[in-house]
PDB file of C-alpha atoms in Angstrom:
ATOM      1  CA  UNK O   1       0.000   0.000   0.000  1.00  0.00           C
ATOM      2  CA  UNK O   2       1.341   3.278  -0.794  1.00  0.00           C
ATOM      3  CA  UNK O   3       2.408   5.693   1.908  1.00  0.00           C
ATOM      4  CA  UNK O   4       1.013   8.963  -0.445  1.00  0.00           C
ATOM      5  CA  UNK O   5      -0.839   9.783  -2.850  1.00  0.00           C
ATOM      6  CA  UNK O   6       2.011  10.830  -5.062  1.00  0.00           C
ATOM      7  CA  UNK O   7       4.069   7.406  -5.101  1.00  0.00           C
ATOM      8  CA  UNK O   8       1.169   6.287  -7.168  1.00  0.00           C
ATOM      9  CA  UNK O   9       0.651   6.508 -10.977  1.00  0.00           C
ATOM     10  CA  UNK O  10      -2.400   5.876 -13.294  1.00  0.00           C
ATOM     11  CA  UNK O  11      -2.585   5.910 -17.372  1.00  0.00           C
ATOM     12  CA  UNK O  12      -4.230   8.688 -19.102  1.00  0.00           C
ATOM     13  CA  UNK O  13      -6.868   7.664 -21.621  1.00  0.00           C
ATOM     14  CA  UNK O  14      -4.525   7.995 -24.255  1.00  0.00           C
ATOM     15  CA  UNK O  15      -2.342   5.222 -22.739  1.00  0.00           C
ATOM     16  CA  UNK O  16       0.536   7.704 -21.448  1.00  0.00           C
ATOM     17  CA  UNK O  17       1.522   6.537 -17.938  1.00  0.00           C
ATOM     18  CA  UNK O  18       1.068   9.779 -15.411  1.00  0.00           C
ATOM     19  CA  UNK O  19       2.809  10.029 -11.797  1.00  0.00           C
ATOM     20  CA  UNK O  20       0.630  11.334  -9.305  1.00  0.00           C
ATOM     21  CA  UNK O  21       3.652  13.666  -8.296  1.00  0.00           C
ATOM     22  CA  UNK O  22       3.340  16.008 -11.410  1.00  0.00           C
ATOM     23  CA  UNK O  23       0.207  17.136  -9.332  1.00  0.00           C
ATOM     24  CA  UNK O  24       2.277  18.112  -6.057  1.00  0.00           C
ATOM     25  CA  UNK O  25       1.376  21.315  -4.749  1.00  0.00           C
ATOM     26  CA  UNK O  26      -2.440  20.990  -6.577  1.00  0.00           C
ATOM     27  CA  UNK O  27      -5.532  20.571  -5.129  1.00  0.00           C
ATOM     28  CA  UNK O  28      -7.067  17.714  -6.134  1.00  0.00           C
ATOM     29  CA  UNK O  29     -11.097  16.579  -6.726  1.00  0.00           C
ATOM     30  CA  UNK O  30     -10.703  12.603  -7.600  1.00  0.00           C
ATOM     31  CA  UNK O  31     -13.828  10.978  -8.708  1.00  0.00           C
ATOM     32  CA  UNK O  32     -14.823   7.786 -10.252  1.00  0.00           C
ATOM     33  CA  UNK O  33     -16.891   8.549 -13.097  1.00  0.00           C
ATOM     34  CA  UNK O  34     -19.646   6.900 -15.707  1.00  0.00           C
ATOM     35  CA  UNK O  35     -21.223   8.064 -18.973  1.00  0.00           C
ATOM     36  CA  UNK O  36     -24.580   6.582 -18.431  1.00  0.00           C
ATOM     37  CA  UNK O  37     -25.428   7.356 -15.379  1.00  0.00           C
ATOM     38  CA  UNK O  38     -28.230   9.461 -13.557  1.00  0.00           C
ATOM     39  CA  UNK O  39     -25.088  11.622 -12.149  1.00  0.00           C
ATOM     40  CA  UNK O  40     -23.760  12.154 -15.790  1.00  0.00           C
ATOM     41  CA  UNK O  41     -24.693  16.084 -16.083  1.00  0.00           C
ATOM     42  CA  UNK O  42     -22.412  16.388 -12.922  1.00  0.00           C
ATOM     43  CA  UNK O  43     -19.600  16.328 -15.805  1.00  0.00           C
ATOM     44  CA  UNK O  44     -20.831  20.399 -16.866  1.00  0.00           C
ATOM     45  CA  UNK O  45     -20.618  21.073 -13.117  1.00  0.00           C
ATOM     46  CA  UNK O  46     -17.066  19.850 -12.685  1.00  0.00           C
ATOM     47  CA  UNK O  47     -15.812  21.452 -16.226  1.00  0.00           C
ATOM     48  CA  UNK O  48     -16.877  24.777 -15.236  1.00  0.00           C
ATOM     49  CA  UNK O  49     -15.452  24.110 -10.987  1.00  0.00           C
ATOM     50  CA  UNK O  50     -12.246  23.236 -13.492  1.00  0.00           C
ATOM     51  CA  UNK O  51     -12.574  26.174 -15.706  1.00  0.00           C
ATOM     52  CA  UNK O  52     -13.032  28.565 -12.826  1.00  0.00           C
ATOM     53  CA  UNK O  53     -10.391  27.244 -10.573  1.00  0.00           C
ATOM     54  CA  UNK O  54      -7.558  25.693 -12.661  1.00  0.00           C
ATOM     55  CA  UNK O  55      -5.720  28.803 -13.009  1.00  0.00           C
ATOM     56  CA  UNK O  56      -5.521  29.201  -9.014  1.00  0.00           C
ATOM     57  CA  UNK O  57      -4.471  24.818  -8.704  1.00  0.00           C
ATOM     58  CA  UNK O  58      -7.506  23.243  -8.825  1.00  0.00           C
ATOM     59  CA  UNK O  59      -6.788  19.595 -11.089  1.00  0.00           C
ATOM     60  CA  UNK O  60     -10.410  17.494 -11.445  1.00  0.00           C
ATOM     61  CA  UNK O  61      -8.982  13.800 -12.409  1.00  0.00           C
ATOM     62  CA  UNK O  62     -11.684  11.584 -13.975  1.00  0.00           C
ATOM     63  CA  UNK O  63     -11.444   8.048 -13.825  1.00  0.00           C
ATOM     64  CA  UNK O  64     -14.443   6.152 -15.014  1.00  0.00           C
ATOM     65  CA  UNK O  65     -15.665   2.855 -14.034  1.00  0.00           C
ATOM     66  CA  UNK O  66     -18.001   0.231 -15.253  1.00  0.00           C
ATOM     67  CA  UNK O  67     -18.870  -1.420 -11.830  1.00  0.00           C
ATOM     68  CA  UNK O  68     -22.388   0.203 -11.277  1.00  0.00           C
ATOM     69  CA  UNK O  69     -24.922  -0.787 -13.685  1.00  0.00           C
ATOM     70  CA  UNK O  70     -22.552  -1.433 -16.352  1.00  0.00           C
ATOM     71  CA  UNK O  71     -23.078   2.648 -16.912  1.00  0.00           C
ATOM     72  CA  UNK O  72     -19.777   2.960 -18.961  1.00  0.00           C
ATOM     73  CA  UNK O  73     -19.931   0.548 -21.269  1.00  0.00           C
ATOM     74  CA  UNK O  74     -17.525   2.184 -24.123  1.00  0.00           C
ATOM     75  CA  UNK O  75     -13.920   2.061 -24.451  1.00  0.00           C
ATOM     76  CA  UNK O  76     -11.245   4.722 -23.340  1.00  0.00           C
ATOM     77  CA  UNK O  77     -11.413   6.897 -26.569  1.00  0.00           C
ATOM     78  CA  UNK O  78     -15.481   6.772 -27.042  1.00  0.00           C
ATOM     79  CA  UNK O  79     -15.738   7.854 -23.361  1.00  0.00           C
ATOM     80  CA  UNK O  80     -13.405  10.966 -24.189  1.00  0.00           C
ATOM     81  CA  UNK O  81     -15.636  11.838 -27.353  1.00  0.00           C
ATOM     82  CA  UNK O  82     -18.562  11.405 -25.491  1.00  0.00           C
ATOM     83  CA  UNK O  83     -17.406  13.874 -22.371  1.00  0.00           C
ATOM     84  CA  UNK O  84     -15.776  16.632 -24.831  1.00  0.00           C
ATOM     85  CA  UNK O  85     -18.943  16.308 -27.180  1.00  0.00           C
ATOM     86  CA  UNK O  86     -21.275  16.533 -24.476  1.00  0.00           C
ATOM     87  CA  UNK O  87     -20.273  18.606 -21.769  1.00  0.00           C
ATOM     88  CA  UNK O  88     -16.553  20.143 -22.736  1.00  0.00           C
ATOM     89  CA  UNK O  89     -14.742  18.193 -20.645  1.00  0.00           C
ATOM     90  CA  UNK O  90     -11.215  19.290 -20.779  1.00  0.00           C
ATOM     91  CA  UNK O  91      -9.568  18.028 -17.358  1.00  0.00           C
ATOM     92  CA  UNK O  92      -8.117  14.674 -17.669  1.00  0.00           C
ATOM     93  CA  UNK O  93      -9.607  11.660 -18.256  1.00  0.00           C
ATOM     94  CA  UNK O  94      -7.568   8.753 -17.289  1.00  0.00           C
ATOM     95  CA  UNK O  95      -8.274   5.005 -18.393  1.00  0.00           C
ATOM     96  CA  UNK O  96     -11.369   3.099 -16.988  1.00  0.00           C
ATOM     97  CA  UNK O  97     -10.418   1.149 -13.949  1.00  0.00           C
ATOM     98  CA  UNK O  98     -12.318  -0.568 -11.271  1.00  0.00           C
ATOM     99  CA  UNK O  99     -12.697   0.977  -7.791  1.00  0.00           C
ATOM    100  CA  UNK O 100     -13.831  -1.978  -6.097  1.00  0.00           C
ATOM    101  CA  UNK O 101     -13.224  -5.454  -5.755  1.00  0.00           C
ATOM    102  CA  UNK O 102      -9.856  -7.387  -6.081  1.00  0.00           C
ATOM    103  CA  UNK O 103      -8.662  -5.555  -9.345  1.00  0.00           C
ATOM    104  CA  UNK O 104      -9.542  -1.932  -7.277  1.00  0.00           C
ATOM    105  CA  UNK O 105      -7.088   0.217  -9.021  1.00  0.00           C
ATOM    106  CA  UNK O 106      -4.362   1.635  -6.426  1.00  0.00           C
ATOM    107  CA  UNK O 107      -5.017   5.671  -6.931  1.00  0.00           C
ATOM    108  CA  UNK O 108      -8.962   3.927  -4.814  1.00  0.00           C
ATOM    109  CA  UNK O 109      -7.320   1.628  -2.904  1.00  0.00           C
ATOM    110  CA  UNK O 110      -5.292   4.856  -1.048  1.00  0.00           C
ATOM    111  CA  UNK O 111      -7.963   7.048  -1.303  1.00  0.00           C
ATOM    112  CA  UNK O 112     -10.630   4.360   0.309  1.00  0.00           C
ATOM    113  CA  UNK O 113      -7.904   3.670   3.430  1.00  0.00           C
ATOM    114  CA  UNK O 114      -7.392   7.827   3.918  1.00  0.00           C
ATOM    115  CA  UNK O 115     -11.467   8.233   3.699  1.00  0.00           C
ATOM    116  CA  UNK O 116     -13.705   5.419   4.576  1.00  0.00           C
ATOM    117  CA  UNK O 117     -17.095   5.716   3.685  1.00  0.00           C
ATOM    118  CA  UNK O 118     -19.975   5.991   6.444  1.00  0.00           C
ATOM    119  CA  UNK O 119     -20.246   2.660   6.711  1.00  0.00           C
ATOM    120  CA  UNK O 120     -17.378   1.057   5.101  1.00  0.00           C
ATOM    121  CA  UNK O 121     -14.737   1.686   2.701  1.00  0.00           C
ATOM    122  CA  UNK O 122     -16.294   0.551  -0.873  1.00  0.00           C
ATOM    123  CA  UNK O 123     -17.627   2.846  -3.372  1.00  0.00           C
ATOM    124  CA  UNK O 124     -21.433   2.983  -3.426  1.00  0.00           C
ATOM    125  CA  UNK O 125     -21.931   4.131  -6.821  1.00  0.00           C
ATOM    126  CA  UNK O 126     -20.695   6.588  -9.748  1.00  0.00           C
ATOM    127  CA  UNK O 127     -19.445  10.239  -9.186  1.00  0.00           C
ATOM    128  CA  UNK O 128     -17.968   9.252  -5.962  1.00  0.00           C
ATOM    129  CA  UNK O 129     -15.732  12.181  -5.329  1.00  0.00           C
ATOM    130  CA  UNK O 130     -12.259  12.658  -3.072  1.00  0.00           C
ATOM    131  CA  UNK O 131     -10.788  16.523  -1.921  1.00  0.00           C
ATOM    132  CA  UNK O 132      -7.178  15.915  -1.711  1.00  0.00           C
ATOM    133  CA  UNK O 133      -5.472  19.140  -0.594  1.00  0.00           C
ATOM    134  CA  UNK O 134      -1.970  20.377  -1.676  1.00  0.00           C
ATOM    135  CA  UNK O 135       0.385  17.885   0.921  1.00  0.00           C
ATOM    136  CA  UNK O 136      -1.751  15.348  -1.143  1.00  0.00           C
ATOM    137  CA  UNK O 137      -3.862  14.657   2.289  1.00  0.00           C
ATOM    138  CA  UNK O 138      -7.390  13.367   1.579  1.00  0.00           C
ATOM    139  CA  UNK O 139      -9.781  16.004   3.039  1.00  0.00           C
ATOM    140  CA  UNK O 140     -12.633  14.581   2.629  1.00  0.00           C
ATOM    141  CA  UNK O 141     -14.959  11.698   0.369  1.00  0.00           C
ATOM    142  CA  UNK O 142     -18.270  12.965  -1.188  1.00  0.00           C
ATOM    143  CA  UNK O 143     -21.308  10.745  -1.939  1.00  0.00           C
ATOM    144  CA  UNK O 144     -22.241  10.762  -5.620  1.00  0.00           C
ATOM    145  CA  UNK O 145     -25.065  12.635  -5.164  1.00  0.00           C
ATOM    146  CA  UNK O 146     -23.389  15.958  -3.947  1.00  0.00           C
ATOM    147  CA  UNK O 147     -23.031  17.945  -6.866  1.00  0.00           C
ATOM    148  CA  UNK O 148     -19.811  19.747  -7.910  1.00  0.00           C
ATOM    149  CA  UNK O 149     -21.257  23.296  -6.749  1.00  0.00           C
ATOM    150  CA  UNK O 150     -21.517  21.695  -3.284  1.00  0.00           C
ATOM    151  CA  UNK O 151     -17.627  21.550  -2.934  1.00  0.00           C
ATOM    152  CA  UNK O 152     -17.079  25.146  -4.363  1.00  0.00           C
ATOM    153  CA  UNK O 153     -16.062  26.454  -0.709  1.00  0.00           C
ATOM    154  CA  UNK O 154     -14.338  24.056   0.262  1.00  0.00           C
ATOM    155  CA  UNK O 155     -12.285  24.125  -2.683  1.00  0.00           C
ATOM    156  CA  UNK O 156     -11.813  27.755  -2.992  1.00  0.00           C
ATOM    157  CA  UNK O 157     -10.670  27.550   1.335  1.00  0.00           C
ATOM    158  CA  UNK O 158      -8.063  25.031   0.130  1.00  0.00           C
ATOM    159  CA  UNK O 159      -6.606  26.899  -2.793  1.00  0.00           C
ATOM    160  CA  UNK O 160      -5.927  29.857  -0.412  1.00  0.00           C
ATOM    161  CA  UNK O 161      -4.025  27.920   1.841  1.00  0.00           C
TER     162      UNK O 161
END
């Protein structure tokens, strides 16, 4: 298990291995995402929290998942069509993983241990977002159904810091 967040790396959609590192000094929102899901639109609310923010060190990392209702279904590039087509999605998109399970991918694995759930560690569904501040400390997990907006102070207190 790692010992921080950035000793971990993931692969970008388009297959380029990233270290977790680069993003040192960032704050972070994490969350699993899907492209057919009832929490899809929560993609235009995270673009514009990214287009607002990413100037000050806000990074939004998207890593979608099929484990819920088999609610992302396509491959790596159709899921980046389908987010830039549909709701400009310009922060990156990294490859679909799983964040559950045995084959949980190891960016979850650390964020699950540094912010359990309310009743245990797994991920309950889609849009399942993590606040990681700029130490790369997990703040705080958010249940799918807070939307992006919902975070905007609490992002905005950790940018200032």
């Amino acid at each position: 298990m790692a010992q921080n967040l950035y000793e971990l790396t993931a692969t970008l959609n388009n297959g380029q291995e990233k270290k977790l590192g680069d993003y040192q000094g960032k704050v972070l929102l994490i969350v699993n995402t899907a492209s057919q899901c009832g929490f899809t639109p929560q993609y235009k609310g995270l673009q514009a929290m990214y287009d607002k923010y990413k100037g000050e060190g806000l990074e939004i990392l998207g890593f979608p998942c099929d484990q819920f209702g088999h609610q992302e279904p396509g491959n790596d590039s159709e899921i980046q069509n389908f987010c830039e087509m549909n709701f400009g999605v310009q922060f990156p998109l990294f490859k679909k993983i799983e964040v559950n399970g045995e084959g949980t991918h190891p960016v979850f694995k650390y964020l699950k241990q540094e912010a359990p759930g309310f009743l245990s560690t797994s991920i309950k569904w889609n849009f399942t977002k993590f606040l990681v501040d700029k130490q790369g400390k997990v703040i705080k997990r958010f249940a799918p159904m807070t939307p992006p907006e919902k975070i905007d102070q609490q992002i905005k207190d950790l940018l200032k810091k």
